Amino acid sequence: MSVTNLNAFEIISFSKGFDLSGMFIVKEWRNEARFTSDKSASTIISKLEDVAKALNLRVRKKDNGVVKMQGRKEGRNGVLQFDIEIFEVTTSYHIIEMKQTSGDSLEYRQLLEEGIRPALKDIVLAWHGDE
Amino acid sequence: MGCASSKQFKRPPGYEEPAVLAAQTTFTVNEVEALRELYNKMSYSIIKDGLIHKEEFQLALFRNSRKANLFADRVFDLFDLKRNGVIEFGEFVRSLSVFHPKAPKSEKTAFAFKLYDLRGTGYIEKEELREMVLALLDESDLHLSECAVEAIVDNTFSQADSNGDGRIDPEEWEEFVKANPASLRNMDITMAFPSFVMHSEAHD
C-alpha cells in the first residue's frame, strides 16, 4: 500500500497552532486523533492490522494510504467505522490521522482510549493534543 | 432622573451586530450568535475586558495560556486586523469566516499565503519555509537531519517557485495550491464547526 508523501506546506499544516477546533470542541469530544511515528510505513500498517485483529475489527486497505476499520457488531448508532490515514514526512517519520466515519462517538472514543491507544504504544512517538 | 432609561450594556470596542456580520461573512446569524458565546467565554477568561488577548487565545487553543507557538502567533496576528494587540469580536468572526467550509477557496488561499509570509514582505521566502518546517518538527518532537529538512524544503520550494526567483509570489502560490490542495488542510474547520453550533444552540 502506498502512502502519501507530504510536501513542506502539508507538513506545516499539521501544526496544532492551526488547529482552531481546540476553541470549539473540548478535547474529550473529538472524534479525530493524530499521532507521529518513527517507524516505517510497513511496520505501522502491520501493527494496525495486529491491533485490529486483537480488537476484533475488520480491516480494509485502500490504495491511497488509507486503512479503513470497522467493528463487527452493531453499536448504539450502527456499526463503528473509522479511517486511518498514513502520511509520510520521510521514510522513517510518519504522521497518522484517525477519523471516525460512522457509529456512536462515545463508543468510538472508548475504543480509542481503552483499546487502540494502549495497543499502539510501541509505534507511537506522540499523540497530537497530549501535553 | 425623570423617565426610566434603559441601562445600556456597554459593549467592548470592535463589537458588531450579528446580523451585520452574517450579511458580510459566510456565517448565518445563528452561527454568529454561537460564536459570540464562544468569544465571550474566551475574552473574559484571563483579562476580563471582553477582548481576546494572546494568552486567552493560547489558553483556548492549547489549554495553556503560556504555550508559545509560531503558527498560533501568525493566526493571532492575522485575526488582529487592526493590529492593536487584541482580537475584537468583529475581527474574530470575520477571520473565522475564512475557515468556514463554505468560504471561497480564493479567500482560504490568500489567508494561508499571508500566514506563511512571516515577515510580511509579500512573498514566501525559502528561509521562511525552512523556519516553519523546523518549527513544526520541533513542535512534534520529530528530529530530522539538516539534510533531510533541506531536501523537503528544496523539493517543495522548487515546485512552487516556478519562475525561479527564489521566492513564492501569490500567483505561484495559487498554482501550487491548485496542484496540491491538501496544502490548505488547515484552512477548514469542517469537523468541529457543526457540533459547536449544535451544542451552543442547546443552551438557548
Tab-separated table of C-alpha atoms in Angstrom:
chain	number	residue	atom	x	y	z
A	1	MET	CA	0.000	0.000	0.000
A	2	SER	CA	1.464	3.359	-0.957
A	3	VAL	CA	1.366	6.292	1.433
A	4	THR	CA	1.198	9.988	0.562
A	5	ASN	CA	4.419	11.881	0.808
A	6	LEU	CA	3.870	15.310	2.335
A	7	ASN	CA	5.237	18.488	0.840
A	8	ALA	CA	6.603	21.161	3.180
A	9	PHE	CA	3.347	23.140	3.323
A	10	GLU	CA	1.346	19.994	4.034
A	11	ILE	CA	3.752	19.179	6.855
A	12	ILE	CA	3.304	22.657	8.309
A	13	SER	CA	-0.479	22.357	8.062
A	14	PHE	CA	-0.414	19.714	10.801
A	15	SER	CA	0.642	22.242	13.420
A	16	LYS	CA	-1.540	22.415	16.476
A	17	GLY	CA	-1.225	26.179	16.207
A	18	PHE	CA	-3.553	25.919	13.227
A	19	ASP	CA	-5.939	23.543	14.890
A	20	LEU	CA	-8.651	26.056	15.718
A	21	SER	CA	-11.052	23.264	16.578
A	22	GLY	CA	-9.495	23.469	20.054
A	23	MET	CA	-11.605	26.588	20.565
A	24	PHE	CA	-14.793	24.770	19.709
A	25	ILE	CA	-14.579	21.246	20.931
A	26	VAL	CA	-13.491	20.028	24.295
A	27	LYS	CA	-10.612	17.622	23.675
A	28	GLU	CA	-12.555	14.725	25.123
A	29	TRP	CA	-15.278	15.096	22.498
A	30	ARG	CA	-13.103	14.930	19.426
A	31	ASN	CA	-13.504	12.025	17.080
A	32	GLU	CA	-10.288	12.746	15.271
A	33	ALA	CA	-6.931	11.695	16.650
A	34	ARG	CA	-3.432	12.063	15.329
A	35	PHE	CA	-0.034	10.683	16.241
A	36	THR	CA	3.531	10.664	14.980
A	37	SER	CA	5.667	7.583	14.493
A	38	ASP	CA	9.309	6.942	13.707
A	39	LYS	CA	8.582	3.533	12.241
A	40	SER	CA	8.374	2.632	8.577
A	41	ALA	CA	5.035	2.595	6.817
A	42	SER	CA	5.044	-1.188	6.573
A	43	THR	CA	5.710	-1.537	10.302
A	44	ILE	CA	2.893	0.857	11.084
A	45	ILE	CA	0.483	-0.975	8.820
A	46	SER	CA	1.409	-4.369	10.291
A	47	LYS	CA	0.874	-3.032	13.764
A	48	LEU	CA	-2.515	-1.620	12.811
A	49	GLU	CA	-3.514	-4.989	11.396
A	50	ASP	CA	-2.424	-6.741	14.595
A	51	VAL	CA	-4.373	-4.296	16.721
A	52	ALA	CA	-7.443	-4.733	14.549
A	53	LYS	CA	-7.258	-8.485	14.933
A	54	ALA	CA	-6.889	-8.211	18.718
A	55	LEU	CA	-9.851	-5.826	18.938
A	56	ASN	CA	-11.993	-7.856	16.555
A	57	LEU	CA	-12.160	-5.169	13.876
A	58	ARG	CA	-12.434	-5.692	10.155
A	59	VAL	CA	-9.681	-4.078	8.086
A	60	ARG	CA	-9.742	-2.836	4.538
A	61	LYS	CA	-6.662	-1.288	2.984
A	62	LYS	CA	-7.169	1.308	0.304
A	63	ASP	CA	-4.546	2.351	-2.169
A	64	ASN	CA	-4.059	5.939	-1.143
A	65	GLY	CA	-2.564	5.376	2.317
A	66	VAL	CA	-5.962	4.974	3.987
A	67	VAL	CA	-6.809	1.959	6.137
A	68	LYS	CA	-10.488	1.520	6.888
A	69	MET	CA	-11.555	-0.246	10.061
A	70	GLN	CA	-14.962	-1.464	11.043
A	71	GLY	CA	-16.500	-3.038	14.117
A	72	ARG	CA	-18.171	-6.373	13.669
A	73	LYS	CA	-21.195	-5.641	15.806
A	74	GLU	CA	-23.955	-3.057	15.653
A	75	GLY	CA	-23.456	-0.464	18.371
A	76	ARG	CA	-25.756	2.235	19.763
A	77	ASN	CA	-25.703	4.094	16.495
A	78	GLY	CA	-24.832	1.466	13.922
A	79	VAL	CA	-21.504	-0.092	13.163
A	80	LEU	CA	-18.362	1.752	14.226
A	81	GLN	CA	-16.253	2.784	11.279
A	82	PHE	CA	-13.114	4.844	11.121
A	83	ASP	CA	-10.353	5.715	8.698
A	84	ILE	CA	-6.656	5.719	9.432
A	85	GLU	CA	-4.551	7.749	7.044
A	86	ILE	CA	-0.766	7.493	6.956
A	87	PHE	CA	1.278	10.451	5.755
A	88	GLU	CA	4.970	10.231	5.055
A	89	VAL	CA	7.251	13.032	6.239
A	90	THR	CA	10.283	10.874	5.438
A	91	THR	CA	10.553	7.093	5.133
A	92	SER	CA	11.210	6.910	8.849
A	93	TYR	CA	8.760	9.547	10.070
A	94	HIS	CA	5.043	9.393	9.592
A	95	ILE	CA	2.004	11.293	10.740
A	96	ILE	CA	-1.046	9.101	11.245
A	97	GLU	CA	-4.520	10.513	11.411
A	98	MET	CA	-7.568	8.601	12.657
A	99	LYS	CA	-11.042	9.850	11.885
A	100	GLN	CA	-14.362	8.318	12.815
A	101	THR	CA	-16.710	7.962	9.860
A	102	SER	CA	-19.694	6.138	11.303
A	103	GLY	CA	-21.255	4.890	14.531
A	104	ASP	CA	-21.621	6.226	18.045
A	105	SER	CA	-18.932	8.751	19.067
A	106	LEU	CA	-18.839	7.681	22.684
A	107	GLU	CA	-18.253	4.079	21.701
A	108	TYR	CA	-15.529	5.176	19.311
A	109	ARG	CA	-13.753	7.240	21.947
A	110	GLN	CA	-13.954	4.339	24.363
A	111	LEU	CA	-12.431	2.025	21.775
A	112	LEU	CA	-9.723	4.568	21.056
A	113	GLU	CA	-8.784	5.208	24.693
A	114	GLU	CA	-9.155	1.696	26.065
A	115	GLY	CA	-8.285	-0.470	23.095
A	116	ILE	CA	-6.369	1.278	20.353
A	117	ARG	CA	-4.098	3.724	22.140
A	118	PRO	CA	-2.606	1.213	24.595
A	119	ALA	CA	-2.110	-1.318	21.807
A	120	LEU	CA	-0.251	1.149	19.585
A	121	LYS	CA	2.205	2.246	22.252
A	122	ASP	CA	5.225	0.639	20.536
A	123	ILE	CA	4.884	2.609	17.348
A	124	VAL	CA	3.695	5.960	18.713
A	125	LEU	CA	6.122	8.842	19.263
A	126	ALA	CA	3.458	11.239	20.493
A	127	TRP	CA	-0.269	11.836	20.279
A	128	HIS	CA	-1.314	15.257	18.985
A	129	GLY	CA	-3.019	17.127	21.765
A	130	ASP	CA	-1.311	15.315	24.627
A	131	GLU	CA	0.901	17.613	26.662
B	1	MET	CA	-33.894	61.136	36.795
B	2	GLY	CA	-37.279	61.772	35.242
B	3	CYS	CA	-38.044	58.935	32.869
B	4	ALA	CA	-36.759	55.423	33.241
B	5	SER	CA	-33.786	54.977	30.994
B	6	SER	CA	-32.802	51.528	29.817
B	7	LYS	CA	-29.466	50.533	31.221
B	8	GLN	CA	-27.176	50.451	28.219
B	9	PHE	CA	-24.906	47.434	28.324
B	10	LYS	CA	-21.614	48.838	27.146
B	11	ARG	CA	-20.087	46.580	24.543
B	12	PRO	CA	-16.334	46.321	24.259
B	13	PRO	CA	-14.758	48.065	21.254
B	14	GLY	CA	-14.968	46.197	17.957
B	15	TYR	CA	-18.408	44.756	18.643
B	16	GLU	CA	-20.587	44.348	15.567
B	17	GLU	CA	-24.187	43.177	15.364
B	18	PRO	CA	-24.683	39.505	14.407
B	19	ALA	CA	-26.980	40.478	11.557
B	20	VAL	CA	-24.298	42.696	10.047
B	21	LEU	CA	-21.594	40.067	10.426
B	22	ALA	CA	-23.832	37.352	8.986
B	23	ALA	CA	-24.533	39.503	5.939
B	24	GLN	CA	-20.842	40.081	5.327
B	25	THR	CA	-19.397	36.650	6.085
B	26	THR	CA	-20.164	33.001	5.330
B	27	PHE	CA	-21.878	32.606	8.724
B	28	THR	CA	-25.595	32.562	9.437
B	29	VAL	CA	-26.990	34.735	12.243
B	30	ASN	CA	-27.316	31.633	14.421
B	31	GLU	CA	-23.680	30.769	13.847
B	32	VAL	CA	-22.557	34.316	14.676
B	33	GLU	CA	-24.564	34.218	17.905
B	34	ALA	CA	-22.936	30.903	18.763
B	35	LEU	CA	-19.562	32.495	18.053
B	36	ARG	CA	-20.475	35.374	20.320
B	37	GLU	CA	-20.920	32.936	23.197
B	38	LEU	CA	-17.536	31.446	22.436
B	39	TYR	CA	-15.993	34.896	22.087
B	40	ASN	CA	-17.400	35.989	25.437
B	41	LYS	CA	-16.001	32.929	27.137
B	42	MET	CA	-12.554	33.433	25.606
B	43	SER	CA	-12.400	37.202	26.032
B	44	TYR	CA	-13.170	37.091	29.757
B	45	SER	CA	-11.076	34.033	30.541
B	46	ILE	CA	-7.957	35.795	31.851
B	47	ILE	CA	-8.134	39.551	31.255
B	48	LYS	CA	-11.717	40.472	31.922
B	49	ASP	CA	-12.130	43.133	29.268
B	50	GLY	CA	-14.180	41.416	26.608
B	51	LEU	CA	-11.244	41.384	24.173
B	52	ILE	CA	-9.148	38.358	23.241
B	53	HIS	CA	-5.546	38.753	24.298
B	54	LYS	CA	-2.763	36.446	23.168
B	55	GLU	CA	-2.773	34.449	26.427
B	56	GLU	CA	-6.520	33.920	26.160
B	57	PHE	CA	-6.098	32.734	22.584
B	58	GLN	CA	-3.354	30.334	23.637
B	59	LEU	CA	-5.471	29.110	26.515
B	60	ALA	CA	-8.348	28.307	24.166
B	61	LEU	CA	-6.175	26.536	21.605
B	62	PHE	CA	-3.745	24.696	23.841
B	63	ARG	CA	-5.405	24.687	27.275
B	64	ASN	CA	-2.244	26.526	28.311
B	65	SER	CA	-2.075	30.303	28.283
B	66	ARG	CA	1.713	30.344	28.166
B	67	LYS	CA	2.189	27.960	25.276
B	68	ALA	CA	4.107	29.788	22.559
B	69	ASN	CA	3.698	28.564	19.011
B	70	LEU	CA	4.865	30.186	15.782
B	71	PHE	CA	1.745	29.257	13.867
B	72	ALA	CA	-0.709	30.269	16.567
B	73	ASP	CA	1.135	33.602	16.686
B	74	ARG	CA	0.618	34.020	12.944
B	75	VAL	CA	-3.065	33.211	13.229
B	76	PHE	CA	-3.441	35.661	16.109
B	77	ASP	CA	-1.675	38.407	14.175
B	78	LEU	CA	-3.843	37.885	11.129
B	79	PHE	CA	-7.035	37.834	13.191
B	80	ASP	CA	-5.929	41.102	14.793
B	81	LEU	CA	-6.870	43.104	11.718
B	82	LYS	CA	-6.490	46.480	13.422
B	83	ARG	CA	-3.080	45.477	14.813
B	84	ASN	CA	-3.900	46.708	18.270
B	85	GLY	CA	-2.729	43.558	20.063
B	86	VAL	CA	-6.183	42.118	20.725
B	87	ILE	CA	-8.819	40.295	18.703
B	88	GLU	CA	-12.116	42.160	18.769
B	89	PHE	CA	-15.446	40.448	18.191
B	90	GLY	CA	-15.890	41.700	14.631
B	91	GLU	CA	-12.328	40.672	13.735
B	92	PHE	CA	-12.927	37.282	15.343
B	93	VAL	CA	-15.978	36.495	13.262
B	94	ARG	CA	-14.633	37.911	10.024
B	95	SER	CA	-11.376	35.998	10.285
B	96	LEU	CA	-13.012	32.748	11.322
B	97	SER	CA	-15.297	33.081	8.348
B	98	VAL	CA	-12.355	32.197	6.119
B	99	PHE	CA	-12.175	28.801	7.843
B	100	HIS	CA	-15.836	28.041	7.243
B	101	PRO	CA	-16.271	25.139	4.810
B	102	LYS	CA	-18.374	27.377	2.565
B	103	ALA	CA	-15.814	30.172	2.340
B	104	PRO	CA	-14.398	30.628	-1.180
B	105	LYS	CA	-11.186	28.775	-1.954
B	106	SER	CA	-9.612	32.059	-3.055
B	107	GLU	CA	-10.087	33.523	0.442
B	108	LYS	CA	-8.506	30.493	2.073
B	109	THR	CA	-5.629	30.575	-0.394
B	110	ALA	CA	-4.978	34.277	0.231
B	111	PHE	CA	-5.201	33.878	4.009
B	112	ALA	CA	-2.764	30.973	4.006
B	113	PHE	CA	-0.336	33.000	1.912
B	114	LYS	CA	-0.377	35.794	4.481
B	115	LEU	CA	0.031	33.257	7.271
B	116	TYR	CA	3.179	31.889	5.714
B	117	ASP	CA	4.614	35.253	4.674
B	118	LEU	CA	6.173	35.539	8.121
B	119	ARG	CA	7.861	38.855	7.610
B	120	GLY	CA	5.078	40.379	5.575
B	121	THR	CA	7.226	41.036	2.517
B	122	GLY	CA	4.505	39.961	0.110
B	123	TYR	CA	6.436	36.801	-0.764
B	124	ILE	CA	7.163	33.496	0.906
B	125	GLU	CA	10.929	33.189	1.038
B	126	LYS	CA	12.796	29.928	1.358
B	127	GLU	CA	14.104	30.862	4.818
B	128	GLU	CA	10.530	31.384	5.956
B	129	LEU	CA	9.502	27.961	4.654
B	130	ARG	CA	12.506	26.384	6.322
B	131	GLU	CA	11.734	28.179	9.599
B	132	MET	CA	8.177	26.903	9.527
B	133	VAL	CA	9.142	23.321	8.747
B	134	LEU	CA	11.666	23.381	11.584
B	135	ALA	CA	9.018	24.809	13.919
B	136	LEU	CA	6.609	22.005	13.042
B	137	LEU	CA	9.234	19.317	13.508
B	138	ASP	CA	10.211	20.847	16.826
B	139	GLU	CA	6.601	21.020	17.988
B	140	SER	CA	6.054	17.371	17.050
B	141	ASP	CA	9.321	16.209	18.537
B	142	LEU	CA	10.427	14.869	15.176
B	143	HIS	CA	14.161	15.001	14.682
B	144	LEU	CA	15.298	15.112	11.102
B	145	SER	CA	18.826	15.733	9.902
B	146	GLU	CA	19.624	19.110	8.350
B	147	CYS	CA	19.996	17.243	5.094
B	148	ALA	CA	16.538	15.747	5.287
B	149	VAL	CA	14.969	19.108	6.159
B	150	GLU	CA	16.765	20.787	3.263
B	151	ALA	CA	15.560	18.091	0.921
B	152	ILE	CA	11.953	18.627	1.950
B	153	VAL	CA	12.219	22.407	1.734
B	154	ASP	CA	14.098	22.370	-1.593
B	155	ASN	CA	11.709	19.927	-3.137
B	156	THR	CA	8.603	21.905	-2.268
B	157	PHE	CA	10.179	25.264	-2.962
B	158	SER	CA	11.372	24.348	-6.429
B	159	GLN	CA	7.917	23.036	-7.200
B	160	ALA	CA	6.250	26.229	-6.054
B	161	ASP	CA	8.769	28.826	-7.230
B	162	SER	CA	8.049	28.345	-10.901
B	163	ASN	CA	9.838	31.481	-12.127
B	164	GLY	CA	12.905	30.574	-10.071
B	165	ASP	CA	13.396	33.981	-8.461
B	166	GLY	CA	13.971	32.475	-5.032
B	167	ARG	CA	10.595	33.379	-3.581
B	168	ILE	CA	6.973	32.319	-3.895
B	169	ASP	CA	4.618	35.069	-5.005
B	170	PRO	CA	0.804	34.992	-4.643
B	171	GLU	CA	0.268	33.748	-8.208
B	172	GLU	CA	2.750	30.917	-7.813
B	173	TRP	CA	1.077	30.069	-4.510
B	174	GLU	CA	-2.319	29.838	-6.215
B	175	GLU	CA	-0.927	27.476	-8.828
B	176	PHE	CA	0.789	25.380	-6.188
B	177	VAL	CA	-2.361	25.069	-4.099
B	178	LYS	CA	-4.355	24.061	-7.152
B	179	ALA	CA	-1.900	21.266	-7.797
B	180	ASN	CA	-1.620	20.350	-4.115
B	181	PRO	CA	-4.994	21.041	-2.481
B	182	ALA	CA	-4.043	19.263	0.747
B	183	SER	CA	-1.708	22.175	1.426
B	184	LEU	CA	-4.776	24.058	2.619
B	185	ARG	CA	-5.989	21.365	5.014
B	186	ASN	CA	-5.573	23.720	7.978
B	187	MET	CA	-7.911	26.271	6.417
B	188	ASP	CA	-11.093	24.320	7.115
B	189	ILE	CA	-12.807	23.741	10.417
B	190	THR	CA	-15.216	21.227	8.961
B	191	MET	CA	-15.377	18.635	11.696
B	192	ALA	CA	-15.538	20.887	14.716
B	193	PHE	CA	-17.845	23.542	13.479
B	194	PRO	CA	-21.224	21.846	13.112
B	195	SER	CA	-21.044	20.265	16.561
B	196	PHE	CA	-20.073	23.595	18.050
B	197	VAL	CA	-23.189	25.250	16.717
B	198	MET	CA	-25.361	22.355	17.827
B	199	HIS	CA	-24.002	22.349	21.362
B	200	SER	CA	-24.361	26.072	21.592
B	201	GLU	CA	-27.970	26.102	20.454
B	202	ALA	CA	-28.740	23.520	23.073
B	203	HIS	CA	-28.137	26.183	25.702
B	204	ASP	CA	-30.855	28.529	24.435
